[in-house]
Structures are given as structure tokens and as C-alpha cells.
Coordinates of C-alpha atoms in Angstrom, one line a residue:
Chain A
X1 CA 49.6 -18.7 -76.9
X2 CA 50.0 -21.3 -79.7
X3 CA 52.9 -23.9 -79.5
X4 CA 53.7 -27.2 -81.1
X5 CA 55.6 -30.1 -79.9
X6 CA 57.2 -32.8 -82.0
X7 CA 57.6 -35.8 -79.6
X8 CA 60.4 -37.4 -81.5
X9 CA 63.5 -35.6 -83.0
X10 CA 64.3 -38.6 -85.0
X11 CA 62.5 -41.8 -86.2
X12 CA 63.9 -44.6 -88.2
X13 CA 61.9 -47.1 -90.2
X14 CA 62.5 -49.8 -92.8
X15 CA 61.2 -49.4 -96.4
X16 CA 57.4 -50.5 -96.8
X17 CA 56.6 -50.2 -93.0
X18 CA 54.4 -47.8 -91.6
X19 CA 55.4 -44.2 -90.6
X20 CA 54.4 -42.3 -87.4
X21 CA 55.5 -39.0 -86.6
X22 CA 53.9 -37.4 -83.7
X23 CA 53.0 -33.8 -83.1
X24 CA 50.8 -32.0 -80.3
X25 CA 49.6 -28.7 -80.2
X26 CA 48.5 -25.9 -77.8
X27 CA 46.4 -23.3 -79.0
X28 CA 43.9 -20.9 -77.3
X29 CA 41.9 -20.9 -80.3
X30 CA 40.7 -23.3 -83.2
X31 CA 44.0 -23.8 -84.9
X32 CA 44.9 -24.5 -88.4
X33 CA 47.7 -27.2 -88.3
X34 CA 50.0 -28.3 -91.1
X35 CA 52.8 -30.6 -91.9
X36 CA 55.6 -29.5 -94.0
X37 CA 58.7 -31.5 -95.3
X38 CA 62.2 -30.5 -96.0
X39 CA 64.4 -32.6 -98.2
X40 CA 67.9 -32.1 -98.0
X41 CA 69.0 -28.7 -99.7
X42 CA 65.3 -28.0 -100.7
X43 CA 62.8 -25.6 -99.2
X44 CA 59.9 -26.4 -97.0
X45 CA 57.0 -28.2 -98.8
X46 CA 53.5 -28.3 -97.7
X47 CA 52.3 -32.0 -97.1
X48 CA 49.0 -31.3 -95.8
X49 CA 46.8 -29.0 -93.8
X50 CA 43.7 -29.0 -91.3
X51 CA 41.6 -26.0 -91.3
X52 CA 38.5 -27.1 -89.4
X53 CA 36.9 -29.2 -92.0
X54 CA 37.3 -33.0 -92.2
X55 CA 39.4 -34.4 -89.2
X56 CA 41.3 -36.8 -91.4
X57 CA 43.5 -34.9 -93.9
X58 CA 45.1 -36.5 -96.6
X59 CA 48.3 -35.2 -98.3
X60 CA 50.8 -35.5 -101.1
X61 CA 52.9 -38.9 -101.4
X62 CA 50.6 -40.9 -99.2
X63 CA 50.7 -39.0 -96.1
X64 CA 47.7 -38.4 -94.1
X65 CA 47.2 -36.7 -90.3
X66 CA 44.3 -37.1 -88.0
X67 CA 43.2 -33.9 -85.9
X68 CA 42.2 -35.4 -82.5
X69 CA 40.9 -32.3 -80.4
X70 CA 40.7 -34.6 -77.2
X71 CA 44.2 -35.2 -77.4
X72 CA 45.4 -32.3 -78.9
X73 CA 47.4 -34.1 -81.4
X74 CA 48.0 -34.1 -85.2
X75 CA 50.3 -37.0 -86.0
X76 CA 51.6 -37.6 -89.5
X77 CA 51.1 -41.2 -90.9
X78 CA 51.8 -43.1 -94.0
X79 CA 51.1 -46.9 -94.5
X80 CA 54.3 -47.6 -96.2
X81 CA 57.6 -45.8 -96.1
X82 CA 59.5 -45.3 -99.3
X83 CA 63.2 -44.4 -99.5
X84 CA 62.4 -41.0 -101.0
X85 CA 60.5 -40.1 -97.7
X86 CA 63.5 -39.6 -96.0
X87 CA 63.5 -36.1 -95.0
X88 CA 63.0 -33.4 -91.9
X89 CA 59.1 -33.1 -91.1
X90 CA 57.7 -30.0 -89.4
X91 CA 54.6 -29.8 -87.5
X92 CA 53.3 -26.2 -87.8
X93 CA 50.1 -24.4 -86.1
X94 CA 48.7 -21.1 -87.2
X95 CA 46.5 -19.5 -84.8
X96 CA 43.7 -18.4 -87.3
X97 CA 42.3 -20.3 -90.3
X98 CA 41.5 -17.1 -92.3
X99 CA 44.0 -14.6 -91.6
X100 CA 46.9 -14.3 -93.9
X101 CA 50.0 -12.7 -92.9
X102 CA 50.1 -14.6 -89.4
X103 CA 53.0 -16.0 -88.4
X104 CA 53.4 -19.8 -88.2
X105 CA 54.7 -21.5 -85.2
X106 CA 57.0 -24.5 -86.2
X107 CA 57.9 -27.4 -84.2
X108 CA 61.5 -28.5 -83.9
X109 CA 61.5 -31.1 -86.5
X110 CA 61.5 -34.9 -86.9
X111 CA 64.4 -36.5 -89.0
X112 CA 62.9 -39.5 -90.7
X113 CA 65.4 -42.0 -91.9
X114 CA 64.2 -44.9 -94.1
X115 CA 66.6 -48.0 -94.5
X116 CA 66.3 -50.7 -97.4
Chain B
X1 CA 55.9 -25.1 -111.4
X2 CA 56.0 -21.8 -110.1
X3 CA 58.5 -21.3 -107.2
X4 CA 60.2 -19.0 -104.8
X5 CA 63.9 -18.2 -105.7
X6 CA 66.5 -17.0 -103.0
X7 CA 69.8 -15.8 -103.5
X8 CA 72.4 -16.4 -102.6
X9 CA 72.5 -19.8 -101.5
X10 CA 75.2 -19.1 -98.8
X11 CA 76.8 -16.1 -97.8
X12 CA 79.9 -15.7 -95.5
X13 CA 80.2 -12.3 -93.8
X14 CA 82.4 -10.6 -91.2
X15 CA 80.8 -9.6 -87.9
X16 CA 79.7 -5.9 -88.2
X17 CA 78.9 -6.3 -92.0
X18 CA 75.7 -5.6 -93.5
X19 CA 73.8 -8.4 -95.5
X20 CA 71.0 -8.2 -98.0
X21 CA 69.2 -11.7 -98.8
X22 CA 67.0 -11.7 -101.7
X23 CA 63.9 -13.5 -102.6
X24 CA 61.8 -13.6 -105.8
X25 CA 58.4 -14.7 -104.5
X26 CA 55.9 -16.2 -106.8
X27 CA 54.6 -13.6 -109.2
X28 CA 50.9 -13.5 -108.4
X29 CA 51.4 -13.8 -104.4
X30 CA 50.3 -11.1 -102.1
X31 CA 51.9 -11.8 -98.8
X32 CA 55.6 -12.3 -98.2
X33 CA 57.5 -13.8 -95.2
X34 CA 60.7 -14.2 -93.6
X35 CA 61.8 -17.0 -91.5
X36 CA 64.9 -18.2 -90.0
X37 CA 66.4 -21.5 -88.6
X38 CA 69.3 -21.5 -86.4
X39 CA 71.1 -24.6 -86.7
X40 CA 69.8 -27.3 -84.4
X41 CA 66.7 -25.1 -83.4
X42 CA 63.3 -24.4 -84.4
X43 CA 62.2 -22.5 -87.8
X44 CA 61.3 -19.1 -86.3
X45 CA 59.1 -16.4 -87.8
X46 CA 60.7 -13.1 -88.4
X47 CA 58.4 -11.0 -90.3
X48 CA 55.5 -10.9 -93.0
X49 CA 54.7 -8.2 -95.4
X50 CA 51.6 -7.1 -97.3
X51 CA 50.4 -4.2 -99.1
X52 CA 54.2 -2.7 -99.1
X53 CA 54.2 -2.7 -95.5
X54 CA 54.9 -5.0 -92.3
X55 CA 51.9 -6.8 -91.3
X56 CA 53.2 -8.7 -88.2
X57 CA 56.9 -9.0 -86.9
X58 CA 58.4 -11.1 -84.1
X59 CA 60.4 -10.1 -81.3
X60 CA 63.6 -11.2 -83.1
X61 CA 63.0 -8.6 -85.8
X62 CA 64.3 -5.5 -84.2
X63 CA 66.0 -2.3 -85.6
X64 CA 68.9 -4.5 -87.0
X65 CA 66.5 -5.9 -89.6
X66 CA 64.5 -4.4 -92.3
X67 CA 62.5 -5.6 -95.5
X68 CA 61.9 -4.1 -98.6
X69 CA 60.1 -4.7 -101.7
X70 CA 62.0 -2.5 -104.1
X71 CA 60.8 -3.3 -107.6
X72 CA 57.5 -5.2 -107.4
X73 CA 59.4 -8.7 -107.8
X74 CA 62.1 -8.5 -105.5
X75 CA 61.6 -9.0 -101.6
X76 CA 64.8 -8.2 -99.4
X77 CA 65.8 -8.8 -96.1
X78 CA 68.8 -6.4 -94.7
X79 CA 70.6 -7.3 -91.8
X80 CA 72.8 -4.5 -90.4
X81 CA 75.9 -4.9 -88.3
X82 CA 75.8 -8.7 -88.2
X83 CA 76.3 -10.7 -85.1
X84 CA 77.6 -14.3 -84.7
X85 CA 74.4 -15.5 -83.7
X86 CA 72.5 -14.3 -86.9
X87 CA 74.5 -17.1 -88.5
X88 CA 71.3 -19.3 -89.6
X89 CA 69.3 -20.4 -92.4
X90 CA 66.9 -17.8 -93.7
X91 CA 63.7 -18.8 -95.6
X92 CA 61.6 -16.6 -97.9
X93 CA 58.2 -17.6 -98.3
X94 CA 54.9 -16.3 -100.1
X95 CA 51.3 -16.9 -100.1
X96 CA 48.6 -15.9 -102.5
X97 CA 45.9 -15.0 -100.2
X98 CA 43.7 -15.4 -97.0
X99 CA 44.3 -19.2 -97.1
X100 CA 47.1 -18.9 -94.4
X101 CA 49.4 -21.8 -94.1
X102 CA 49.6 -22.2 -98.0
X103 CA 52.9 -20.8 -97.8
X104 CA 55.6 -21.7 -100.6
X105 CA 59.1 -21.7 -99.2
X106 CA 62.2 -21.1 -101.1
X107 CA 65.2 -23.2 -100.5
X108 CA 66.8 -21.0 -98.1
X109 CA 70.0 -18.5 -97.7
X110 CA 72.4 -19.8 -95.4
X111 CA 74.3 -16.8 -93.3
X112 CA 77.6 -17.7 -91.7
X113 CA 79.0 -14.7 -89.7
X114 CA 82.6 -15.0 -88.8

């Protein structure tokens, strides 16, 4: 069975400092992994995805994530936080890379706060 | 930019009433989904829909729930005889093809059952 654990429910950073949002996954198969972001009163937006190609994945808005199979991790990073990055971030696993219609499994989310 | 549109944004209903949540997916997408998020909990998968039938559903999606694509553009979630525990944010999503995970989500419909 697949599952995903976001290790921090809330992360606070100062503008201009690095961001690290941690995610560990459990999967019986080679998973697809994603990060979604949800800004207040907005829908969920795909930040980036890993589907068994390059282990370092670059996404939108300067975010990137590295798939580490040995650590079963898929942490999200950004070198320099911006005020507009304040949002809820979800780590998501899908059991199969090429099967549409399959349920995504969401982590509980990490709230990122950015102070000036 | 194409987007998934959900209505209503917020609905308040009495326990036992029926509710229909509406979604207009992106026009050339083929796969449709409903997820929900109870306040303070994870986003949970409810159901996926392809080729006019349910392709997968979770344990949450029991006989109280149904989905329909009545006119080729709308994708609705019907909740019969609502319960207090149905109060949640319901997200509709769509995707264009086999690249699973490329889901485009709407802004959600908040359902409050009193």
C-alpha cells in the first residue's frame, strides 16, 4: 500500500532564506511523486512531479525536489523564500506512472509561513 | 489559461438534505475526479470517472454518493441524505490522459451540514 508522510505540519522562514519541506513515502511499487501547492481560497496547483526519470526535479516558482529511493524521501526545497510562497504544500504519491484515473494519495500538508 | 470551475463555492445545508456539487472540467480532458478534505485532515480521494463510468472509487464513496456527467461538460457529485460528517471541502479535478498526477484542480466547494 502507498502512503506519504509530511514530517512538519508548519514551517516558518524569513524572506530570502531557504525553504525545506520534508516528505517521506511508502510504496510497494515504483511510485510517481508530486508536490501540490494551495494558496488561500485557491485550488490545488501542481508544483512538480517525479515519474522515474531524473531524480532531481525542477518545478515552478523556483522549487525543486529530489527523489531519494534509499531514504524514501522526496523533500521540497527552494533556495530563497518569497512572501508569495506562503501557502499549504501537499506531498502526493500515485502508485503508477502511466495509469490515469488512479487515486492520488495526499500527505496531511505543510503550512509554509514567510515573514519579512 | 484553462481551468476547472466549481460551483457553488460554499453551500450550507440541513442534515438529511440532498446536495449536488457542480464542476466544469477543462474541455479536452478525459478523466475526472472528486476529492474531499475535512477540516484539519488529509485530502482524500473519492472517485475517478472515465468514458462515462466510474473507474475507481474509495471506501468513502458509498451508496450515499453518485457522480454524473449529464451533458458532456458538467461533472456533478451528488450527496444524498447528508450527514454532519459530510462537511468538508470538495475538490473536482480533471486530467487529459495517461500522465497520471497531472491533475488540474478546481478551487473547491465548501459544504457545511448543520
